[in-house]
């Protein structure tokens, strides 16, 4: 079987090391080596190659993919820039190079994936694949039925309208919400539009992985979890196949399916 090759600048960007444009500059300067040799622009690399930037190892030959579920505390910044105070990389202090998949606001806490696998990053971050992320949110004043309904129907923020989503009241000031998109500070902006302020926000699920580790701790995903995750993030997979939602409406629950996804609600 023919080995999969990736352009060197694309590989460097997928690892989270730098952008493609920055990678091109590093390659042009001769700062990058592939198996100890300075490559030409446009060089393609395989999973068997050893990549270094200024002598720093980016990937070892035959390096095993790493997949971690990390419970990020509030105050930790989801960045690979080690010059940023309280960055996620230094906080975890993992012995191998890893990077976060997506982001959680600095003020938010909860589940975030850490990996060294650039392919899975691209698949998960494709918003059009409608991957579910579930949050528990506390706001500064009592929640009303109208608030739940409006949050679930879509809120105009950032020059668009948020996708219809599942929203459920938990108690007086707490609700759950399941999103299939990742706009910047989306939940906080949605609440602000309705004159509510988020006082705490915690992500408790991403696709098929549920938060089950203590705050500030991480665990490796099991082989079965990774197999299932890869099935669910295939471009042809449907969100409803992996859905953990209740699709019936109650007094304190609102759910409407994404109009671009065929509805298959259970009674």
GROMACS .gro file of C-alpha atoms in nm:
model
  267
    1UNK     CA    1   0.000   0.000   0.000
    2UNK     CA    2   0.132   0.345  -0.091
    3UNK     CA    3   0.249   0.546   0.209
    4UNK     CA    4   0.061   0.867   0.282
    5UNK     CA    5   0.270   1.176   0.216
    6UNK     CA    6   0.202   1.528   0.347
    7UNK     CA    7   0.364   1.855   0.245
    8UNK     CA    8   0.612   1.959   0.511
    9UNK     CA    9   0.452   2.300   0.574
   10UNK     CA   10   0.111   2.132   0.616
   11UNK     CA   11   0.258   1.880   0.858
   12UNK     CA   12   0.412   2.155   1.074
   13UNK     CA   13   0.083   2.347   1.086
   14UNK     CA   14  -0.116   2.033   1.173
   15UNK     CA   15   0.109   1.963   1.470
   16UNK     CA   16   0.024   2.307   1.605
   17UNK     CA   17   0.388   2.415   1.584
   18UNK     CA   18   0.323   2.710   1.353
   19UNK     CA   19   0.113   2.831   1.060
   20UNK     CA   20   0.184   2.716   0.704
   21UNK     CA   21   0.319   3.060   0.618
   22UNK     CA   22   0.555   3.051   0.917
   23UNK     CA   23   0.655   2.695   0.820
   24UNK     CA   24   0.749   2.814   0.470
   25UNK     CA   25   0.974   3.080   0.626
   26UNK     CA   26   1.142   2.825   0.852
   27UNK     CA   27   1.199   2.588   0.559
   28UNK     CA   28   1.338   2.870   0.346
   29UNK     CA   29   1.578   2.969   0.626
   30UNK     CA   30   1.704   2.611   0.651
   31UNK     CA   31   1.576   2.577   1.008
   32UNK     CA   32   1.388   2.253   0.935
   33UNK     CA   33   1.542   1.910   0.884
   34UNK     CA   34   1.388   1.586   0.764
   35UNK     CA   35   1.587   1.283   0.873
   36UNK     CA   36   1.886   1.512   0.933
   37UNK     CA   37   1.873   1.675   0.587
   38UNK     CA   38   1.765   2.032   0.508
   39UNK     CA   39   1.470   1.985   0.267
   40UNK     CA   40   1.363   2.184  -0.037
   41UNK     CA   41   1.044   2.387  -0.039
   42UNK     CA   42   0.749   2.161  -0.126
   43UNK     CA   43   0.905   1.849   0.027
   44UNK     CA   44   0.657   1.585   0.133
   45UNK     CA   45   0.700   1.374   0.447
   46UNK     CA   46   0.566   1.041   0.565
   47UNK     CA   47   0.482   0.895   0.909
   48UNK     CA   48   0.829   0.735   0.905
   49UNK     CA   49   1.021   1.065   0.885
   50UNK     CA   50   1.194   1.245   1.173
   51UNK     CA   51   1.115   1.619   1.166
   52UNK     CA   52   1.315   1.880   1.357
   53UNK     CA   53   1.300   2.261   1.375
   54UNK     CA   54   1.623   2.427   1.490
   55UNK     CA   55   1.725   2.086   1.620
   56UNK     CA   56   1.407   2.045   1.826
   57UNK     CA   57   1.231   1.715   1.765
   58UNK     CA   58   0.877   1.763   1.634
   59UNK     CA   59   0.799   1.399   1.574
   60UNK     CA   60   0.995   1.082   1.631
   61UNK     CA   61   0.999   0.804   1.378
   62UNK     CA   62   0.697   0.576   1.425
   63UNK     CA   63   0.578   0.786   1.718
   64UNK     CA   64   0.263   0.641   1.872
   65UNK     CA   65  -0.040   0.871   1.854
   66UNK     CA   66  -0.131   1.025   2.190
   67UNK     CA   67  -0.491   1.103   2.285
   68UNK     CA   68  -0.561   1.259   2.625
   69UNK     CA   69  -0.881   1.375   2.794
   70UNK     CA   70  -0.783   1.668   3.016
   71UNK     CA   71  -1.000   1.851   3.271
   72UNK     CA   72  -0.879   2.207   3.223
   73UNK     CA   73  -0.904   2.440   3.523
   74UNK     CA   74  -1.020   2.799   3.483
   75UNK     CA   75  -0.725   3.034   3.434
   76UNK     CA   76  -0.530   2.803   3.202
   77UNK     CA   77  -0.476   2.934   2.848
   78UNK     CA   78  -0.530   2.689   2.559
   79UNK     CA   79  -0.218   2.784   2.364
   80UNK     CA   80   0.102   2.612   2.256
   81UNK     CA   81   0.291   2.940   2.300
   82UNK     CA   82   0.515   2.868   2.597
   83UNK     CA   83   0.577   3.240   2.650
   84UNK     CA   84   0.214   3.283   2.755
   85UNK     CA   85   0.172   3.264   3.129
   86UNK     CA   86  -0.034   2.964   3.255
   87UNK     CA   87  -0.031   2.795   2.913
   88UNK     CA   88  -0.185   2.449   2.886
   89UNK     CA   89   0.137   2.280   2.769
   90UNK     CA   90   0.342   2.379   3.072
   91UNK     CA   91   0.052   2.304   3.305
   92UNK     CA   92   0.015   1.943   3.186
   93UNK     CA   93   0.393   1.897   3.152
   94UNK     CA   94   0.350   1.584   2.938
   95UNK     CA   95   0.680   1.414   2.846
   96UNK     CA   96   0.605   1.422   2.471
   97UNK     CA   97   0.498   1.708   2.243
   98UNK     CA   98   0.119   1.743   2.239
   99UNK     CA   99  -0.125   2.022   2.159
  100UNK     CA  100  -0.493   2.096   2.231
  101UNK     CA  101  -0.773   2.023   1.987
  102UNK     CA  102  -0.975   2.343   1.974
  103UNK     CA  103  -1.005   2.579   2.267
  104UNK     CA  104  -1.175   2.648   2.595
  105UNK     CA  105  -1.190   3.008   2.714
  106UNK     CA  106  -0.937   3.091   2.982
  107UNK     CA  107  -1.222   3.155   3.227
  108UNK     CA  108  -1.389   2.821   3.143
  109UNK     CA  109  -1.307   2.473   3.267
  110UNK     CA  110  -1.371   2.115   3.163
  111UNK     CA  111  -1.294   1.863   2.893
  112UNK     CA  112  -1.041   1.930   2.619
  113UNK     CA  113  -0.853   1.679   2.405
  114UNK     CA  114  -0.473   1.685   2.383
  115UNK     CA  115  -0.293   1.498   2.106
  116UNK     CA  116   0.004   1.475   1.871
  117UNK     CA  117  -0.217   1.359   1.581
  118UNK     CA  118  -0.275   1.638   1.329
  119UNK     CA  119  -0.522   1.434   1.123
  120UNK     CA  120  -0.771   1.393   1.405
  121UNK     CA  121  -0.745   1.765   1.482
  122UNK     CA  122  -0.863   1.859   1.132
  123UNK     CA  123  -1.155   1.615   1.142
  124UNK     CA  124  -1.281   1.727   1.483
  125UNK     CA  125  -1.248   2.098   1.407
  126UNK     CA  126  -1.457   2.081   1.088
  127UNK     CA  127  -1.774   2.256   1.206
  128UNK     CA  128  -1.974   2.112   0.917
  129UNK     CA  129  -1.939   1.767   1.072
  130UNK     CA  130  -2.171   1.883   1.353
  131UNK     CA  131  -1.978   1.729   1.641
  132UNK     CA  132  -2.152   1.762   1.976
  133UNK     CA  133  -2.001   1.943   2.274
  134UNK     CA  134  -2.197   1.951   2.601
  135UNK     CA  135  -2.165   2.217   2.871
  136UNK     CA  136  -2.300   2.295   3.216
  137UNK     CA  137  -2.344   2.670   3.260
  138UNK     CA  138  -2.422   2.884   3.565
  139UNK     CA  139  -2.562   3.235   3.514
  140UNK     CA  140  -2.604   3.533   3.744
  141UNK     CA  141  -2.985   3.533   3.775
  142UNK     CA  142  -3.281   3.293   3.762
  143UNK     CA  143  -3.341   3.117   3.432
  144UNK     CA  144  -3.683   3.148   3.267
  145UNK     CA  145  -3.866   2.928   3.016
  146UNK     CA  146  -3.829   3.210   2.765
  147UNK     CA  147  -3.450   3.208   2.814
  148UNK     CA  148  -3.435   2.831   2.751
  149UNK     CA  149  -3.649   2.858   2.439
  150UNK     CA  150  -3.458   3.150   2.290
  151UNK     CA  151  -3.120   2.989   2.357
  152UNK     CA  152  -3.239   2.672   2.183
  153UNK     CA  153  -3.385   2.852   1.882
  154UNK     CA  154  -3.070   3.043   1.790
  155UNK     CA  155  -2.920   3.377   1.896
  156UNK     CA  156  -2.781   3.648   1.665
  157UNK     CA  157  -2.410   3.692   1.747
  158UNK     CA  158  -2.094   3.761   1.546
  159UNK     CA  159  -2.287   3.849   1.228
  160UNK     CA  160  -2.468   3.513   1.220
  161UNK     CA  161  -2.739   3.322   1.406
  162UNK     CA  162  -2.634   3.028   1.623
  163UNK     CA  163  -2.757   2.686   1.519
  164UNK     CA  164  -3.067   2.549   1.693
  165UNK     CA  165  -2.953   2.334   1.984
  166UNK     CA  166  -3.054   2.132   2.289
  167UNK     CA  167  -3.092   2.337   2.609
  168UNK     CA  168  -3.216   2.207   2.946
  169UNK     CA  169  -3.259   2.382   3.278
  170UNK     CA  170  -3.089   2.203   3.568
  171UNK     CA  171  -3.186   2.431   3.856
  172UNK     CA  172  -3.259   2.796   3.929
  173UNK     CA  173  -2.940   2.938   3.777
  174UNK     CA  174  -2.790   2.639   3.591
  175UNK     CA  175  -2.856   2.493   3.247
  176UNK     CA  176  -2.706   2.236   3.010
  177UNK     CA  177  -2.645   2.312   2.645
  178UNK     CA  178  -2.519   2.095   2.357
  179UNK     CA  179  -2.356   2.277   2.068
  180UNK     CA  180  -2.255   2.158   1.723
  181UNK     CA  181  -2.051   2.466   1.635
  182UNK     CA  182  -1.770   2.656   1.796
  183UNK     CA  183  -1.805   3.030   1.759
  184UNK     CA  184  -1.574   3.247   1.968
  185UNK     CA  185  -1.702   3.266   2.327
  186UNK     CA  186  -2.033   3.140   2.189
  187UNK     CA  187  -2.224   3.053   2.507
  188UNK     CA  188  -2.112   3.366   2.687
  189UNK     CA  189  -2.216   3.583   2.392
  190UNK     CA  190  -2.552   3.405   2.364
  191UNK     CA  191  -2.622   3.466   2.732
  192UNK     CA  192  -2.509   3.829   2.710
  193UNK     CA  193  -2.754   3.887   2.425
  194UNK     CA  194  -3.033   3.783   2.662
  195UNK     CA  195  -2.894   4.002   2.946
  196UNK     CA  196  -2.747   3.713   3.143
  197UNK     CA  197  -2.389   3.683   3.263
  198UNK     CA  198  -2.208   3.350   3.277
  199UNK     CA  199  -2.050   3.298   3.619
  200UNK     CA  200  -1.911   2.950   3.546
  201UNK     CA  201  -1.889   2.733   3.237
  202UNK     CA  202  -1.781   2.369   3.226
  203UNK     CA  203  -1.755   2.140   2.923
  204UNK     CA  204  -1.854   1.786   3.020
  205UNK     CA  205  -1.858   1.601   2.687
  206UNK     CA  206  -1.701   1.609   2.341
  207UNK     CA  207  -1.866   1.373   2.091
  208UNK     CA  208  -1.845   1.029   2.263
  209UNK     CA  209  -1.602   1.120   2.543
  210UNK     CA  210  -1.746   1.229   2.878
  211UNK     CA  211  -1.549   1.417   3.143
  212UNK     CA  212  -1.454   1.167   3.414
  213UNK     CA  213  -1.127   1.292   3.563
  214UNK     CA  214  -1.060   1.534   3.848
  215UNK     CA  215  -0.998   1.902   3.780
  216UNK     CA  216  -0.642   1.954   3.654
  217UNK     CA  217  -0.591   1.584   3.576
  218UNK     CA  218  -0.586   1.389   3.251
  219UNK     CA  219  -0.616   1.032   3.127
  220UNK     CA  220  -0.538   0.853   2.803
  221UNK     CA  221  -0.831   0.758   2.585
  222UNK     CA  222  -0.882   0.383   2.559
  223UNK     CA  223  -0.832   0.205   2.226
  224UNK     CA  224  -1.207   0.146   2.204
  225UNK     CA  225  -1.278   0.516   2.266
  226UNK     CA  226  -1.037   0.618   1.992
  227UNK     CA  227  -1.187   0.364   1.748
  228UNK     CA  228  -1.538   0.492   1.822
  229UNK     CA  229  -1.426   0.855   1.801
  230UNK     CA  230  -1.268   0.799   1.460
  231UNK     CA  231  -1.588   0.637   1.334
  232UNK     CA  232  -1.796   0.930   1.452
  233UNK     CA  233  -1.573   1.197   1.299
  234UNK     CA  234  -1.568   1.048   0.952
  235UNK     CA  235  -1.716   1.307   0.713
  236UNK     CA  236  -2.003   1.071   0.627
  237UNK     CA  237  -2.105   1.009   0.988
  238UNK     CA  238  -2.427   1.162   1.114
  239UNK     CA  239  -2.450   1.346   1.443
  240UNK     CA  240  -2.768   1.168   1.542
  241UNK     CA  241  -2.590   0.832   1.537
  242UNK     CA  242  -2.378   0.948   1.830
  243UNK     CA  243  -2.634   1.167   2.001
  244UNK     CA  244  -2.687   1.141   2.375
  245UNK     CA  245  -2.974   1.387   2.363
  246UNK     CA  246  -3.324   1.359   2.491
  247UNK     CA  247  -3.530   1.478   2.198
  248UNK     CA  248  -3.860   1.528   2.379
  249UNK     CA  249  -3.955   1.871   2.503
  250UNK     CA  250  -4.044   1.914   2.871
  251UNK     CA  251  -4.127   2.221   3.080
  252UNK     CA  252  -3.761   2.309   3.119
  253UNK     CA  253  -3.610   2.157   2.804
  254UNK     CA  254  -3.590   2.284   2.451
  255UNK     CA  255  -3.450   2.094   2.157
  256UNK     CA  256  -3.463   2.159   1.788
  257UNK     CA  257  -3.256   1.966   1.538
  258UNK     CA  258  -3.012   2.131   1.302
  259UNK     CA  259  -3.217   2.204   0.987
  260UNK     CA  260  -2.933   2.067   0.774
  261UNK     CA  261  -2.959   1.728   0.949
  262UNK     CA  262  -3.252   1.496   0.894
  263UNK     CA  263  -3.462   1.475   1.211
  264UNK     CA  264  -3.494   1.135   1.376
  265UNK     CA  265  -3.646   1.207   1.716
  266UNK     CA  266  -3.750   0.935   1.955
  267UNK     CA  267  -4.079   0.960   2.134
   0.00000   0.00000   0.00000
